[in-house]
PDB file of C-alpha atoms in Angstrom:
ATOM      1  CA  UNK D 291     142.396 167.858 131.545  1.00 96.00           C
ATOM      2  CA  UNK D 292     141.579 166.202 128.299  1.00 96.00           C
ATOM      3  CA  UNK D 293     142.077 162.464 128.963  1.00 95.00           C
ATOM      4  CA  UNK D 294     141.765 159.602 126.152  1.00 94.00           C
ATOM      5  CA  UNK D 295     141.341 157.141 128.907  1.00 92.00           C
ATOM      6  CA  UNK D 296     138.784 154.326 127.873  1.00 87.00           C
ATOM      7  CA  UNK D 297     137.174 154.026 124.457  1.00 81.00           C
ATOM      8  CA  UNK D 298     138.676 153.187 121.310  1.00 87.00           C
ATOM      9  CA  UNK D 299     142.785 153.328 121.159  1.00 92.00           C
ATOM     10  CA  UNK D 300     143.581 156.441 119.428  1.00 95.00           C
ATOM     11  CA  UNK D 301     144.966 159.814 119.916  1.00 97.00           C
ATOM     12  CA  UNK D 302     143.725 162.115 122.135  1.00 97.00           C
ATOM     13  CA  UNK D 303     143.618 165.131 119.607  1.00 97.00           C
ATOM     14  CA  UNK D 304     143.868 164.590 116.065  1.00 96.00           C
ATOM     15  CA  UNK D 305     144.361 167.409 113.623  1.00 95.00           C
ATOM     16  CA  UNK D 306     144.141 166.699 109.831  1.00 94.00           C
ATOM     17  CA  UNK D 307     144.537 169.223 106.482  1.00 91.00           C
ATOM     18  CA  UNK D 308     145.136 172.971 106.964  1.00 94.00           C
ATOM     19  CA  UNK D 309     145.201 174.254 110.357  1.00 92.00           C
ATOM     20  CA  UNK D 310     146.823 176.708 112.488  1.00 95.00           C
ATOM     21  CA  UNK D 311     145.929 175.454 115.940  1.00 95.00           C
ATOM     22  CA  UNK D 312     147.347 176.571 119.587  1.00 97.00           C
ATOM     23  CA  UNK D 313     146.359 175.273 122.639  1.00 98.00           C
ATOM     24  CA  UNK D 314     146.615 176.858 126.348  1.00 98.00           C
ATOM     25  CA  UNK D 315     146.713 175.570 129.971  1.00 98.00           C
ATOM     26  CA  UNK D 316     145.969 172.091 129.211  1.00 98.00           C
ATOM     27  CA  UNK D 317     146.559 168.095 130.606  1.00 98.00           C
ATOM     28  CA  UNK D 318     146.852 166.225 127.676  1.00 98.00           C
ATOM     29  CA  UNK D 319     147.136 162.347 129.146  1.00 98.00           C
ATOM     30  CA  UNK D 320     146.246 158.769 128.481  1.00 97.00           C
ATOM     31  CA  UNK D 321     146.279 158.642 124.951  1.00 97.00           C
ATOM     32  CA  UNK D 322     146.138 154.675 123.875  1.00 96.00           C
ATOM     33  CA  UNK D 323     146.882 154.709 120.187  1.00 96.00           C
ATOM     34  CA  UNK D 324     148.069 151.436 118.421  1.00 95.00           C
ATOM     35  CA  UNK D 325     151.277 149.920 118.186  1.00 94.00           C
ATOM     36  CA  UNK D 326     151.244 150.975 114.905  1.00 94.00           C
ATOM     37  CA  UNK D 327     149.569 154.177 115.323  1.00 96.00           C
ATOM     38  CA  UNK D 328     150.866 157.762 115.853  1.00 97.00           C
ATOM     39  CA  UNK D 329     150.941 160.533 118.149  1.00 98.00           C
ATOM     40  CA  UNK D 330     148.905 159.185 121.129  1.00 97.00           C
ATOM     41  CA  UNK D 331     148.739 162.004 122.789  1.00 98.00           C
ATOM     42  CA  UNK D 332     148.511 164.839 119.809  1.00 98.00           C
ATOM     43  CA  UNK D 333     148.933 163.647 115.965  1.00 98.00           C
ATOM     44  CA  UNK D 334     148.943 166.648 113.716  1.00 97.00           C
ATOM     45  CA  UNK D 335     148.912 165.799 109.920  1.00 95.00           C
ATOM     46  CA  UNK D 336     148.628 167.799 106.858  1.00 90.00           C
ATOM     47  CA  UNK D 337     150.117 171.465 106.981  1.00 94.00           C
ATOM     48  CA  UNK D 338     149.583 174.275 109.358  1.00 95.00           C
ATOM     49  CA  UNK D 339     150.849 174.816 112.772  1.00 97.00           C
ATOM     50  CA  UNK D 340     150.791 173.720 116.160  1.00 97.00           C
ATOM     51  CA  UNK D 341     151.869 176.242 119.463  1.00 98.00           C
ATOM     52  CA  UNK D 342     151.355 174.625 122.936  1.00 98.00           C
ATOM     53  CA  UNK D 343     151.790 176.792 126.035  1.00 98.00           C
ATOM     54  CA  UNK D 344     151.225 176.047 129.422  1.00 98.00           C
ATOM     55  CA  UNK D 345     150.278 172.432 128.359  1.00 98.00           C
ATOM     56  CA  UNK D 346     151.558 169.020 129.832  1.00 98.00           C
ATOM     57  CA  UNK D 347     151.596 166.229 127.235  1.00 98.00           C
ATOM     58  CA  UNK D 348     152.069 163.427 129.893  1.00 98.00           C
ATOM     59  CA  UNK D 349     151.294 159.403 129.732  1.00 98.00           C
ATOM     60  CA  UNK D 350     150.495 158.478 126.240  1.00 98.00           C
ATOM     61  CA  UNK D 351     151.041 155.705 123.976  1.00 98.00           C
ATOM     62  CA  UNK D 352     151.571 155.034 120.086  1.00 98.00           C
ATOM     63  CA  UNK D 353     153.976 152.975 118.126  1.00 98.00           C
ATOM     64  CA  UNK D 354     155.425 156.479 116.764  1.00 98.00           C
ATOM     65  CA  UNK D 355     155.284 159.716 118.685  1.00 98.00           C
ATOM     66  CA  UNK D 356     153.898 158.853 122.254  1.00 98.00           C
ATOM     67  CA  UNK D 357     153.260 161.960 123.404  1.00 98.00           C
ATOM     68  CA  UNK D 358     153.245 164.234 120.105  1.00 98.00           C
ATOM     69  CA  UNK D 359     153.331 163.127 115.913  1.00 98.00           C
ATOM     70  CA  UNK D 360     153.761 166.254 113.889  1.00 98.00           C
ATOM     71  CA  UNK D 361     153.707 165.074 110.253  1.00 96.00           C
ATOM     72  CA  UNK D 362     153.020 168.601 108.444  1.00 91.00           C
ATOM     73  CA  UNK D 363     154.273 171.245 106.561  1.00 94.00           C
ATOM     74  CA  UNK D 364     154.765 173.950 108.876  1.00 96.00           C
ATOM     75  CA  UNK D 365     156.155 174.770 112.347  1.00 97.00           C
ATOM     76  CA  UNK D 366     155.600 172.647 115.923  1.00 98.00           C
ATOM     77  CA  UNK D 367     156.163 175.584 119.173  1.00 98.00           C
ATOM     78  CA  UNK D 368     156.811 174.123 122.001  1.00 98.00           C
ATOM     79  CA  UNK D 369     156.301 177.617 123.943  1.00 97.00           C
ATOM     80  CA  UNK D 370     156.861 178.614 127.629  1.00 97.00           C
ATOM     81  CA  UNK D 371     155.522 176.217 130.119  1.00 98.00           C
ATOM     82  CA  UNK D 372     155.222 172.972 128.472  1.00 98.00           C
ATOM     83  CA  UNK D 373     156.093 169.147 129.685  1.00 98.00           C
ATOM     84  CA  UNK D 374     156.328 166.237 128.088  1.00 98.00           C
ATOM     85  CA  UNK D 375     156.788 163.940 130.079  1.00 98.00           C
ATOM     86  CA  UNK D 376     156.219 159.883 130.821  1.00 98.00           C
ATOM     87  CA  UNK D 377     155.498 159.399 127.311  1.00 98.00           C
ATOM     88  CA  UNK D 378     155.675 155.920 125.571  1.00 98.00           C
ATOM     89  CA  UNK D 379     156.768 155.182 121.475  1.00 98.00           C
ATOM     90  CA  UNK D 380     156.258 151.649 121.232  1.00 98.00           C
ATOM     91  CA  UNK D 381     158.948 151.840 118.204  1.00 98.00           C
ATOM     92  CA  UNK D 382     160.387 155.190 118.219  1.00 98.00           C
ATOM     93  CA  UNK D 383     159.899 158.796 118.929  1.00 98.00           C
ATOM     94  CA  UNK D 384     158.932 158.527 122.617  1.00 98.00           C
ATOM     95  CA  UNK D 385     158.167 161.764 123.863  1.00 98.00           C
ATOM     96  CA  UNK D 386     157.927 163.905 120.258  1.00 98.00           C
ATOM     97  CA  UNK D 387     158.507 162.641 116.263  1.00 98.00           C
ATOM     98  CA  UNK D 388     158.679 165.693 113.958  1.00 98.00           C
ATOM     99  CA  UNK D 389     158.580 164.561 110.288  1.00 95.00           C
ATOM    100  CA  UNK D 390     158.094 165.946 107.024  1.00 92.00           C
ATOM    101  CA  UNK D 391     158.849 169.372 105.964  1.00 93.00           C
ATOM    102  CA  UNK D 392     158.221 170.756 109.574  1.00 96.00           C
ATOM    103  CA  UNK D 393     160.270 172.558 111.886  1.00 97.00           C
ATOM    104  CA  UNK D 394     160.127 171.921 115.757  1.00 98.00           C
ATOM    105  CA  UNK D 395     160.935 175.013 117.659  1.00 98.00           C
ATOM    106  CA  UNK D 396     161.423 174.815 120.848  1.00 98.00           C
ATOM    107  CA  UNK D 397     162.967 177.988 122.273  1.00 97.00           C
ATOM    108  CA  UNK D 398     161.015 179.497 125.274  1.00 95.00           C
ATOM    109  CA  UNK D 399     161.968 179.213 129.006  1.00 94.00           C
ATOM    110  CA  UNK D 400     159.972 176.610 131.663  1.00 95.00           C
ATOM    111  CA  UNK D 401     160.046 173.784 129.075  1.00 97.00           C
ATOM    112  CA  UNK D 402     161.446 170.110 128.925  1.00 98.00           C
ATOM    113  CA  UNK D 403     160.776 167.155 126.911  1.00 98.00           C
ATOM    114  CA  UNK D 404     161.685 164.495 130.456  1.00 98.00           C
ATOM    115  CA  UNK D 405     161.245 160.996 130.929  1.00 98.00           C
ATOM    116  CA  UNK D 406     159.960 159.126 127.917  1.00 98.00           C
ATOM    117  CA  UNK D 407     160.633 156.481 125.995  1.00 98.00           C
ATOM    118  CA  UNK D 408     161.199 154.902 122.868  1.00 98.00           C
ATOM    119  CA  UNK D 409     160.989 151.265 122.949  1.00 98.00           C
ATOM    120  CA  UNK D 410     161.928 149.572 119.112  1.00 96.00           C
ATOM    121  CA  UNK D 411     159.764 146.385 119.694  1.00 96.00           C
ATOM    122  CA  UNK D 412     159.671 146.321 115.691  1.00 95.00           C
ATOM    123  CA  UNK D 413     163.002 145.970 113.887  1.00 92.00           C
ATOM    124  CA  UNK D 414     165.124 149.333 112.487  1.00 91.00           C
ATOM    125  CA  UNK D 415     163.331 151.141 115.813  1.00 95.00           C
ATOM    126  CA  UNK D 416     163.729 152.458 118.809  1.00 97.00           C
ATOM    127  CA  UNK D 417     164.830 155.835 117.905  1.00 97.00           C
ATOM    128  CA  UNK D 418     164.720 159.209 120.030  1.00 98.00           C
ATOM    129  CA  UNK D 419     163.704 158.386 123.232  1.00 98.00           C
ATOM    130  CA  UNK D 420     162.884 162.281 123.699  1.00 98.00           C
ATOM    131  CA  UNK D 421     162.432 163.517 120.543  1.00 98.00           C
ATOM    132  CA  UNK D 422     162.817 161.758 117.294  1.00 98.00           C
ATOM    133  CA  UNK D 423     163.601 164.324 113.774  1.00 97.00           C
ATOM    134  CA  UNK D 424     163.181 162.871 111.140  1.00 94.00           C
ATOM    135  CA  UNK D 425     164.406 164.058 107.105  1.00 90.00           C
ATOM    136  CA  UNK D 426     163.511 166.594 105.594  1.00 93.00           C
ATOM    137  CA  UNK D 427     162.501 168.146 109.188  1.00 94.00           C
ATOM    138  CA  UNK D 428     164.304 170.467 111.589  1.00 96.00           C
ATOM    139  CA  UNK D 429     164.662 171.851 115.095  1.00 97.00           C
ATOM    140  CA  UNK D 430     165.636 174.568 116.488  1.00 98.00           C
ATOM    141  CA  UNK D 431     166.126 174.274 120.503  1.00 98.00           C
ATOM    142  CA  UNK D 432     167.133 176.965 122.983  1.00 97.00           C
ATOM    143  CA  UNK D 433     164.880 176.581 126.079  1.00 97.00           C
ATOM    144  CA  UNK D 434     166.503 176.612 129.487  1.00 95.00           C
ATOM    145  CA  UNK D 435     164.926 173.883 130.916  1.00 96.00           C
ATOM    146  CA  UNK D 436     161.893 173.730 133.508  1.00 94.00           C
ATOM    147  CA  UNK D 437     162.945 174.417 136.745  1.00 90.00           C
ATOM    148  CA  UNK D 438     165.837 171.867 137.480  1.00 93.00           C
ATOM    149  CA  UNK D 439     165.537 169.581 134.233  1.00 96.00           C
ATOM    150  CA  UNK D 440     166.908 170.824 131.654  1.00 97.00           C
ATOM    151  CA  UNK D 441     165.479 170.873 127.420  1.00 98.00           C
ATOM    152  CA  UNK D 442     165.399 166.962 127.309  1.00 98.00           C
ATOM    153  CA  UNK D 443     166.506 165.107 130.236  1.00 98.00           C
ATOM    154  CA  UNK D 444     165.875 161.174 131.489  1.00 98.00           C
ATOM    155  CA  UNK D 445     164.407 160.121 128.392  1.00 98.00           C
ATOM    156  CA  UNK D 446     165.451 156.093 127.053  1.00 98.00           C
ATOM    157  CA  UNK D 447     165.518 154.279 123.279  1.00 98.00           C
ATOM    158  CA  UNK D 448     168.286 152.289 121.332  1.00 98.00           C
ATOM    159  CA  UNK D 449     169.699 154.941 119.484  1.00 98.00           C
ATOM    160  CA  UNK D 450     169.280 158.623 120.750  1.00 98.00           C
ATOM    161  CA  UNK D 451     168.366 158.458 124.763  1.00 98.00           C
ATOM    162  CA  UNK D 452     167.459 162.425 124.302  1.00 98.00           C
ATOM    163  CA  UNK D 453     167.559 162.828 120.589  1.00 98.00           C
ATOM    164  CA  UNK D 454     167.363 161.209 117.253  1.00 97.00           C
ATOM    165  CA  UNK D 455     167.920 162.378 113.917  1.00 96.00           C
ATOM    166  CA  UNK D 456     166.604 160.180 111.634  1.00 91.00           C
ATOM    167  CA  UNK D 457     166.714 159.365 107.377  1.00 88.00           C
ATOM    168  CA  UNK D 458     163.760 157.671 106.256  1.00 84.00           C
ATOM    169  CA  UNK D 459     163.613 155.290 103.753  1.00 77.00           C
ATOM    170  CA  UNK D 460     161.368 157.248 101.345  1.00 77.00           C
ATOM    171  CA  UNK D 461     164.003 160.441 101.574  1.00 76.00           C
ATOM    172  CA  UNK D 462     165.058 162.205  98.498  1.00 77.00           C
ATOM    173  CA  UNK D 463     168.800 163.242  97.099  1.00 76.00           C
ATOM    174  CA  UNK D 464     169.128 166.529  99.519  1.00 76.00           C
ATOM    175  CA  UNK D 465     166.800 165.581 102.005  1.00 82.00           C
ATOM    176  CA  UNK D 466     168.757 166.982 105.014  1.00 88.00           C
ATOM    177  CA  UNK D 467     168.007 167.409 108.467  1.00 91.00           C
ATOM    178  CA  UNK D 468     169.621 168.858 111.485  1.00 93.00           C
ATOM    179  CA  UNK D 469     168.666 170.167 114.647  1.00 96.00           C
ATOM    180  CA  UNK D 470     170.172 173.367 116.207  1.00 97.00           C
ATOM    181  CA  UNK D 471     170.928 173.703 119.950  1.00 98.00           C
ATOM    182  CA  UNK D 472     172.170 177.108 121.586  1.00 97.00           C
ATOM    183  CA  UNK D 473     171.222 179.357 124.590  1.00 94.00           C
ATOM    184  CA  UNK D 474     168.821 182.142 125.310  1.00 90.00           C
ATOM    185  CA  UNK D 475     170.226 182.244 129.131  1.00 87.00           C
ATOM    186  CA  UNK D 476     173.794 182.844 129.676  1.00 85.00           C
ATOM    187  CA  UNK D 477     173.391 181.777 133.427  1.00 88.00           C
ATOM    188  CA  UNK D 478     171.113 178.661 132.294  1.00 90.00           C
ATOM    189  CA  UNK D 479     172.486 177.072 128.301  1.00 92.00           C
ATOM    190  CA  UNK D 480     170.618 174.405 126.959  1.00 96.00           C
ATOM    191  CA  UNK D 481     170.870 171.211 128.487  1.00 97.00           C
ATOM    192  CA  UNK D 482     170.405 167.504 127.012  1.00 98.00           C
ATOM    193  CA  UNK D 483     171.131 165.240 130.375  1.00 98.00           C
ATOM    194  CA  UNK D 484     170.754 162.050 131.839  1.00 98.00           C
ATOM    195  CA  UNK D 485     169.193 160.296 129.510  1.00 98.00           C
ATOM    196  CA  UNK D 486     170.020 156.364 128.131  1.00 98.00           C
ATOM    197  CA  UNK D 487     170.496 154.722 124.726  1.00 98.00           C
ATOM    198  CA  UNK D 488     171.326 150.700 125.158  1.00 98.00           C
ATOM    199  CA  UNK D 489     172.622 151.032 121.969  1.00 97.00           C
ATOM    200  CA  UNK D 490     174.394 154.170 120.464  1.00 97.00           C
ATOM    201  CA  UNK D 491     173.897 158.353 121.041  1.00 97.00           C
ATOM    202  CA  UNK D 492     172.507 158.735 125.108  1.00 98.00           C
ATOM    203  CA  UNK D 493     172.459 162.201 124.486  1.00 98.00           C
ATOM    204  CA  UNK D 494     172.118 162.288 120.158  1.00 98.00           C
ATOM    205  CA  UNK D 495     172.111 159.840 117.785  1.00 96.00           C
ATOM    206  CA  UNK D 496     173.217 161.021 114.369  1.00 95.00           C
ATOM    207  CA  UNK D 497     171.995 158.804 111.711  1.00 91.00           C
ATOM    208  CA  UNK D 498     173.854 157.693 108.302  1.00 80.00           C
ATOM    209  CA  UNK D 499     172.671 157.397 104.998  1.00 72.00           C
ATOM    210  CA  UNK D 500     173.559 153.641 104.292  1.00 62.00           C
ATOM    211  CA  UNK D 501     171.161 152.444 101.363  1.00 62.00           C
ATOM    212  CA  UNK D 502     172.597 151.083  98.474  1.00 58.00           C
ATOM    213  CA  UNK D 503     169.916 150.539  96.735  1.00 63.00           C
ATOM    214  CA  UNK D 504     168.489 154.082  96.500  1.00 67.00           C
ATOM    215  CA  UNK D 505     171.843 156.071  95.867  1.00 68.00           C
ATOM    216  CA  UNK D 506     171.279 159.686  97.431  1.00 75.00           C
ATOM    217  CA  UNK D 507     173.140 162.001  99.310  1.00 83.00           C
ATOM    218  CA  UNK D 508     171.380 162.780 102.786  1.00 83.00           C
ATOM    219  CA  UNK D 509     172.450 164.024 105.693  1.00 87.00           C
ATOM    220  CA  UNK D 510     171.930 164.842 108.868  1.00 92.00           C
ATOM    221  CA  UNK D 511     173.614 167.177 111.343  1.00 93.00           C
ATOM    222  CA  UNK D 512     174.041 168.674 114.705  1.00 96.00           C
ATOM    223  CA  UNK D 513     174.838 172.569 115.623  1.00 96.00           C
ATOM    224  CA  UNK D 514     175.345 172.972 118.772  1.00 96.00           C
ATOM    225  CA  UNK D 515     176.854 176.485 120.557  1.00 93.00           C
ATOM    226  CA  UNK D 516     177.038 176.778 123.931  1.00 93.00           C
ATOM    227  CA  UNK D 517     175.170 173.800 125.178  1.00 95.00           C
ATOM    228  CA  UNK D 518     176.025 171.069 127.656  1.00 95.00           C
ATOM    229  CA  UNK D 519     175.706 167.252 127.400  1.00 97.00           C
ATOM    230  CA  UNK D 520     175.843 165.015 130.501  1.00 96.00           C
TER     231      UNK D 520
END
């Protein structure tokens, strides 16, 4: 167990520049970053990667990215054997926010991203209660689910119960993003389930490039081949 219980509010691992980093059979809980901080359980910034197996990322808090922020240029695995669960966004991305020119892959077997939350206390939040994407990034998810849950299940926000895909302000002409969803288990396909938006998307919320101000073309899409949604 590595537990950011007491001390200053901040994440519990923070990983800045280069870095290829992977972590194995570890508790990751009780990160207290700020409202306005990120990743309170893991923040990853800069370029690299980051592979988690056999690790629960459970009850953490940060205005962005409650359980995991991965702001680099490179790829986030979440591998066989990993939760992330009970996680708390204070504005959006309540279990995991991918952003930049990263990739989330999340394709191995025993893995779910259950029961977090993305609350939008500040305005234009409260997106991806599970897992928030936001442009240029990507993901890539295939994993059968852990045990009974499946990929992203019982997770809660505004927009996107389970997933988000978000366009950020400061995105360029071309800036797309999409996630991918198909199966590795013909008896078990990807699942995105019971989870809650009070607003729009419980399962996926799409977003749409509505700025006048900055014309640009960006988009973002969804792919997904034999997957349920319930």
């Amino acid at each position: 167990l590595i537990s950011g219980f007491g001390g200053a509010a901040d994440s519990v691992i923070e990983v800045t520049g280069n870095a290829t980093i992977a972590l194995r059979g570890l508790r990751i809980s009780d990160g207290d970053e700020t409202t306005a901080g990120i990743g309170g359980g893991i923040d990853f910034e800069g370029a690299g990667s980051l592979n988690l197996q056999n690790v629960i990322v459970s009850n953490n808090r940060a205005g962005y990215g409650g359980g995991i922020a991965f702001a680099a240029a490179g790829t986030l695995t979440l591998g066989s054997d990993v939760v992330v669960q009970n996680n708390v966004a204070a504005n959006s991305g309540g279990g995991v926010r991918v952003s930049g020119a990263a990739m989330l892959r999340m394709v191995s077997p025993r893995s779910t991203v259950i029961g977090n939350e993305a609350l939008g206390q500040d305005d234009d939040t409260g997106y991806g209660g599970g897992i928030q994407v936001l442009t240029p990034a990507d993901a890539e998810i295939a994993s059968p689910g852990f045990v009974n849950f499946g990929a992203v299940a019982f997770n809660r926000a505004k927009y996107g119960g389970g997933i988000a895909l978000s366009v950020t302000d400061s995105a360029d002409d071309g800036d797309d993003t999409s996630a991918l969803l198909y199966s590795i288990d013909a008896n078990s396909p990807v699942r995105v389930h019971d989870n809650i938006a009070s607003e729009l998307g419980g399962a996926v919320f799409l977003d749409l490039e509505n700025d006048t101000f900055k014309p640009r073309t960006v988009r973002t899409f969804l792919c997904a081949w034999e997957s349920r949604f319930d």
